[in-house]
Amino acid sequence: IFGGDFLQIPPVVKHRSGPRRYAFDAKCWERLFPAPEQKQTLRGVHRQASDPQYYEFLRRLRYGYLKDSHEDLALLRQMASREDGCDCLQIYAKNDDVNKVNSARLKKLGGQPRVYTAEDSFAKGFETTREIMEALDEQCPRVLALKVGAPVRFTHVRNSVGLHRGMDGVVVDFSDTGEGDEGWPIVKLTSGQRLVVTRSIGACIRADARGPRLAAR
């Protein structure tokens, strides 16, 4: 089973000057999926389900056919304006680029950073390898540094009413209920809601889709 979103970031290439070819441009694509029913498009909406106007705009933007009017541009400016003064989210194809941008912007904020170090767990008798550790690093950073004023986005949360992956906000304080001397970050969401963000599983590796957990972070 192959799954992915071809309308987000471009294909990752080793060299920036190299050609960017999508999976469906490969010669083996039609051999692997010759029947039309093998290619399915998921159309269910969750994050923007409560705002159909915004969803329709995003759908037009993804496919590249914005309306020939000022309506779409006005909506884009409205969604891009943030009362907290933070920049809009930028998406990069490589973690190295993400880390460089995050570090540079964090340095611009005043105050000392709060540093959180992840804890790894492994199945009993499972032998860790460099490949396993790299796989964990790809899914979840080993170290996270935050400051008051840092914009954040939830990527590892259990979806529920009013809380889901992709929600963003700003760190406004740190609680004194965390372990050690650090405390947990208090995040003010764009909706105005405040949450004390605690630890959660950010990476998980299994032998197969339904197999036992081999490693987690």
Protein backbone atom coordinates (compact mmCIF):
# COMPACT_ATOMS: atom_id res chain seq x y z
CA ILE A 1 0.00 0.00 0.00
CA PHE A 2 1.37 3.40 -1.02
CA GLY A 3 -0.04 6.50 0.65
CA GLY A 4 0.82 10.16 0.51
CA ASP A 5 -0.21 13.71 -0.28
CA PHE A 6 1.12 14.93 -3.61
CA LEU A 7 -0.17 18.45 -3.01
CA GLN A 8 2.03 19.49 -0.09
CA ILE A 9 5.81 19.61 -0.36
CA PRO A 10 7.76 18.69 -3.51
CA PRO A 11 9.69 15.41 -3.74
CA VAL A 12 12.85 15.29 -1.63
CA VAL A 13 16.03 15.04 -3.70
CA LYS A 14 19.60 14.54 -2.58
CA HIS A 15 20.90 17.51 -4.57
CA ARG A 16 18.91 20.74 -4.78
CA SER A 17 19.69 21.07 -8.48
CA GLY A 18 18.46 17.57 -9.28
CA PRO A 19 15.11 16.85 -10.97
CA ARG A 20 12.05 16.56 -8.75
CA ARG A 21 9.96 13.66 -10.01
CA TYR A 22 6.83 12.47 -8.30
CA ALA A 23 6.19 8.80 -7.56
CA PHE A 24 3.45 8.61 -10.19
CA ASP A 25 5.97 9.71 -12.84
CA ALA A 26 8.02 6.56 -12.29
CA LYS A 27 8.01 3.92 -15.01
CA CYS A 28 6.92 1.25 -12.54
CA TRP A 29 3.85 3.17 -11.35
CA GLU A 30 1.39 1.83 -13.91
CA ARG A 31 2.83 -1.66 -13.58
CA LEU A 32 2.26 -1.59 -9.83
CA PHE A 33 -1.22 -0.05 -10.03
CA PRO A 34 -2.71 -0.96 -13.43
CA ALA A 35 -6.37 -1.01 -12.31
CA PRO A 36 -8.24 2.27 -11.72
CA GLU A 37 -9.73 0.96 -8.47
CA GLN A 38 -6.21 0.58 -7.08
CA LYS A 39 -5.84 4.37 -7.02
CA GLN A 40 -8.13 6.00 -4.49
CA THR A 41 -8.42 9.60 -3.32
CA LEU A 42 -9.36 10.29 0.30
CA ARG A 43 -11.81 13.19 0.44
CA GLY A 44 -12.93 13.28 4.08
CA VAL A 45 -12.34 16.61 5.81
CA HIS A 46 -11.52 16.84 9.51
CA ARG A 47 -9.44 19.89 10.39
CA GLN A 48 -11.52 22.40 8.38
CA ALA A 49 -14.86 20.60 8.73
CA SER A 50 -16.32 23.48 10.74
CA ASP A 51 -15.25 26.13 8.19
CA PRO A 52 -16.40 25.13 4.68
CA GLN A 53 -15.40 28.49 3.18
CA TYR A 54 -11.81 28.09 4.32
CA TYR A 55 -11.76 24.45 3.21
CA GLU A 56 -12.98 25.31 -0.30
CA PHE A 57 -10.29 27.97 -0.54
CA LEU A 58 -7.58 25.50 0.50
CA ARG A 59 -8.87 22.98 -2.03
CA ARG A 60 -8.66 25.54 -4.84
CA LEU A 61 -5.19 26.58 -3.70
CA ARG A 62 -3.94 22.98 -3.62
CA TYR A 63 -5.08 22.37 -7.19
CA GLY A 64 -3.92 25.77 -8.41
CA TYR A 65 -7.14 27.39 -9.58
CA LEU A 66 -7.91 30.33 -7.36
CA LYS A 67 -10.89 32.49 -8.23
CA ASP A 68 -10.41 35.42 -10.60
CA SER A 69 -11.47 37.89 -7.93
CA HIS A 70 -10.25 39.50 -4.73
CA GLU A 71 -12.29 37.09 -2.64
CA ASP A 72 -9.59 34.44 -2.33
CA LEU A 73 -6.82 36.97 -1.68
CA ALA A 74 -8.90 38.67 0.99
CA LEU A 75 -9.55 35.34 2.69
CA LEU A 76 -5.86 34.46 2.50
CA ARG A 77 -4.88 37.76 4.15
CA GLN A 78 -7.51 37.20 6.82
CA MET A 79 -6.21 33.72 7.65
CA ALA A 80 -2.57 34.87 7.51
CA SER A 81 -3.03 37.78 9.92
CA ARG A 82 -2.15 36.79 13.47
CA GLU A 83 -2.94 38.89 16.50
CA ASP A 84 0.02 37.43 18.37
CA GLY A 85 2.42 38.83 15.77
CA CYS A 86 4.01 35.46 14.95
CA ASP A 87 5.03 34.55 11.44
CA CYS A 88 2.99 32.06 9.50
CA LEU A 89 4.09 28.45 9.41
CA GLN A 90 6.71 27.54 6.82
CA ILE A 91 7.06 23.98 5.55
CA TYR A 92 10.37 22.47 4.49
CA ALA A 93 11.10 19.12 2.89
CA LYS A 94 14.14 18.29 5.03
CA ASN A 95 14.54 18.20 8.80
CA ASP A 96 17.94 19.91 8.55
CA ASP A 97 16.31 23.00 7.04
CA VAL A 98 13.61 22.95 9.71
CA ASN A 99 16.17 22.76 12.50
CA LYS A 100 18.23 25.65 11.10
CA VAL A 101 15.21 27.94 10.82
CA ASN A 102 13.88 26.98 14.26
CA SER A 103 17.25 27.56 15.92
CA ALA A 104 17.75 30.94 14.26
CA ARG A 105 14.30 32.19 15.24
CA LEU A 106 14.57 30.86 18.79
CA LYS A 107 17.80 32.81 19.29
CA LYS A 108 15.97 36.04 18.42
CA LEU A 109 13.63 35.59 21.38
CA GLY A 110 14.72 36.91 24.76
CA GLY A 111 15.28 34.81 27.82
CA GLN A 112 16.83 31.43 28.44
CA PRO A 113 15.45 28.36 26.65
CA ARG A 114 13.79 25.46 28.44
CA VAL A 115 15.32 22.26 27.12
CA TYR A 116 13.47 18.95 27.07
CA THR A 117 15.23 15.66 26.37
CA ALA A 118 13.22 12.74 25.04
CA GLU A 119 13.16 9.33 26.68
CA ASP A 120 13.46 6.23 24.49
CA SER A 121 12.04 2.83 25.34
CA PHE A 122 12.66 -0.52 23.67
CA ALA A 123 11.03 -3.91 23.70
CA LYS A 124 12.62 -6.43 26.04
CA GLY A 125 15.48 -8.21 24.30
CA PHE A 126 15.35 -5.87 21.29
CA GLU A 127 18.79 -4.83 20.07
CA THR A 128 19.00 -1.19 19.06
CA THR A 129 20.87 -0.22 15.92
CA ARG A 130 21.98 3.01 14.32
CA GLU A 131 19.15 2.66 11.80
CA ILE A 132 16.57 2.40 14.58
CA MET A 133 17.91 5.51 16.30
CA GLU A 134 17.91 7.41 13.02
CA ALA A 135 14.32 6.34 12.42
CA LEU A 136 13.33 7.66 15.84
CA ASP A 137 15.15 10.94 15.13
CA GLU A 138 13.27 11.32 11.86
CA GLN A 139 9.92 11.02 13.58
CA CYS A 140 10.66 13.01 16.73
CA PRO A 141 13.62 15.19 17.78
CA ARG A 142 15.76 13.96 20.64
CA VAL A 143 16.02 17.45 22.17
CA LEU A 144 13.45 20.27 22.11
CA ALA A 145 14.25 23.83 23.20
CA LEU A 146 11.46 26.36 23.82
CA LYS A 147 11.12 29.94 25.00
CA VAL A 148 8.22 32.16 25.90
CA GLY A 149 6.99 33.65 22.64
CA ALA A 150 7.98 30.64 20.53
CA PRO A 151 5.29 29.60 18.01
CA VAL A 152 4.51 25.89 18.13
CA ARG A 153 2.36 23.38 16.30
CA PHE A 154 0.91 20.17 17.72
CA THR A 155 2.10 17.13 15.79
CA HIS A 156 1.72 14.32 18.31
CA VAL A 157 -1.62 14.56 20.09
CA ARG A 158 -4.58 12.27 20.48
CA ASN A 159 -7.32 13.76 18.32
CA SER A 160 -10.40 14.74 20.29
CA VAL A 161 -13.11 17.36 20.31
CA GLY A 162 -11.39 20.74 20.17
CA LEU A 163 -7.88 19.26 19.93
CA HIS A 164 -6.19 17.72 16.92
CA ARG A 165 -2.91 17.50 15.08
CA GLY A 166 -1.99 20.66 13.23
CA MET A 167 -3.31 23.15 15.80
CA ASP A 168 -0.83 25.92 16.50
CA GLY A 169 -0.25 28.52 19.16
CA VAL A 170 2.42 30.32 21.16
CA VAL A 171 4.30 29.40 24.33
CA VAL A 172 3.17 31.95 26.92
CA ASP A 173 4.63 30.48 30.11
CA PHE A 174 5.98 27.36 31.81
CA SER A 175 4.22 25.50 34.57
CA ASP A 176 5.83 24.30 37.78
CA THR A 177 4.17 20.89 37.62
CA GLY A 178 6.67 19.18 35.33
CA GLU A 179 9.43 16.86 36.38
CA GLY A 180 12.70 18.38 37.52
CA ASP A 181 13.14 22.14 37.39
CA GLU A 182 11.86 22.72 33.87
CA GLY A 183 8.09 22.56 34.04
CA TRP A 184 5.77 22.01 31.10
CA PRO A 185 5.13 24.66 28.43
CA ILE A 186 1.81 26.50 28.56
CA VAL A 187 0.56 27.10 25.02
CA LYS A 188 -2.06 29.63 23.99
CA LEU A 189 -3.81 28.34 20.89
CA THR A 190 -4.97 30.64 18.12
CA SER A 191 -8.50 29.99 19.39
CA GLY A 192 -7.55 31.60 22.72
CA GLN A 193 -7.56 28.32 24.66
CA ARG A 194 -4.61 27.67 26.99
CA LEU A 195 -3.15 24.21 27.47
CA VAL A 196 -0.40 22.77 29.62
CA VAL A 197 1.44 20.49 27.18
CA THR A 198 2.90 17.36 28.76
CA ARG A 199 4.85 14.41 27.38
CA SER A 200 3.42 12.09 24.74
CA ILE A 201 4.71 9.43 22.35
CA GLY A 202 6.18 11.17 19.33
CA ALA A 203 7.79 8.23 17.56
CA CYS A 204 6.98 4.55 17.36
CA ILE A 205 8.59 1.73 15.39
CA ARG A 206 6.97 -1.66 14.82
CA ALA A 207 8.05 -4.72 12.88
CA ASP A 208 4.85 -4.39 10.83
CA ALA A 209 1.65 -2.35 10.90
CA ARG A 210 -0.04 -4.50 13.55
CA GLY A 211 3.01 -5.96 15.20
CA PRO A 212 4.34 -5.26 18.69
CA ARG A 213 6.09 -2.01 19.46
CA LEU A 214 9.85 -2.35 19.13
CA ALA A 215 10.91 1.18 20.00
CA ALA A 216 9.25 4.41 21.05
CA ARG A 217 10.17 7.97 21.98
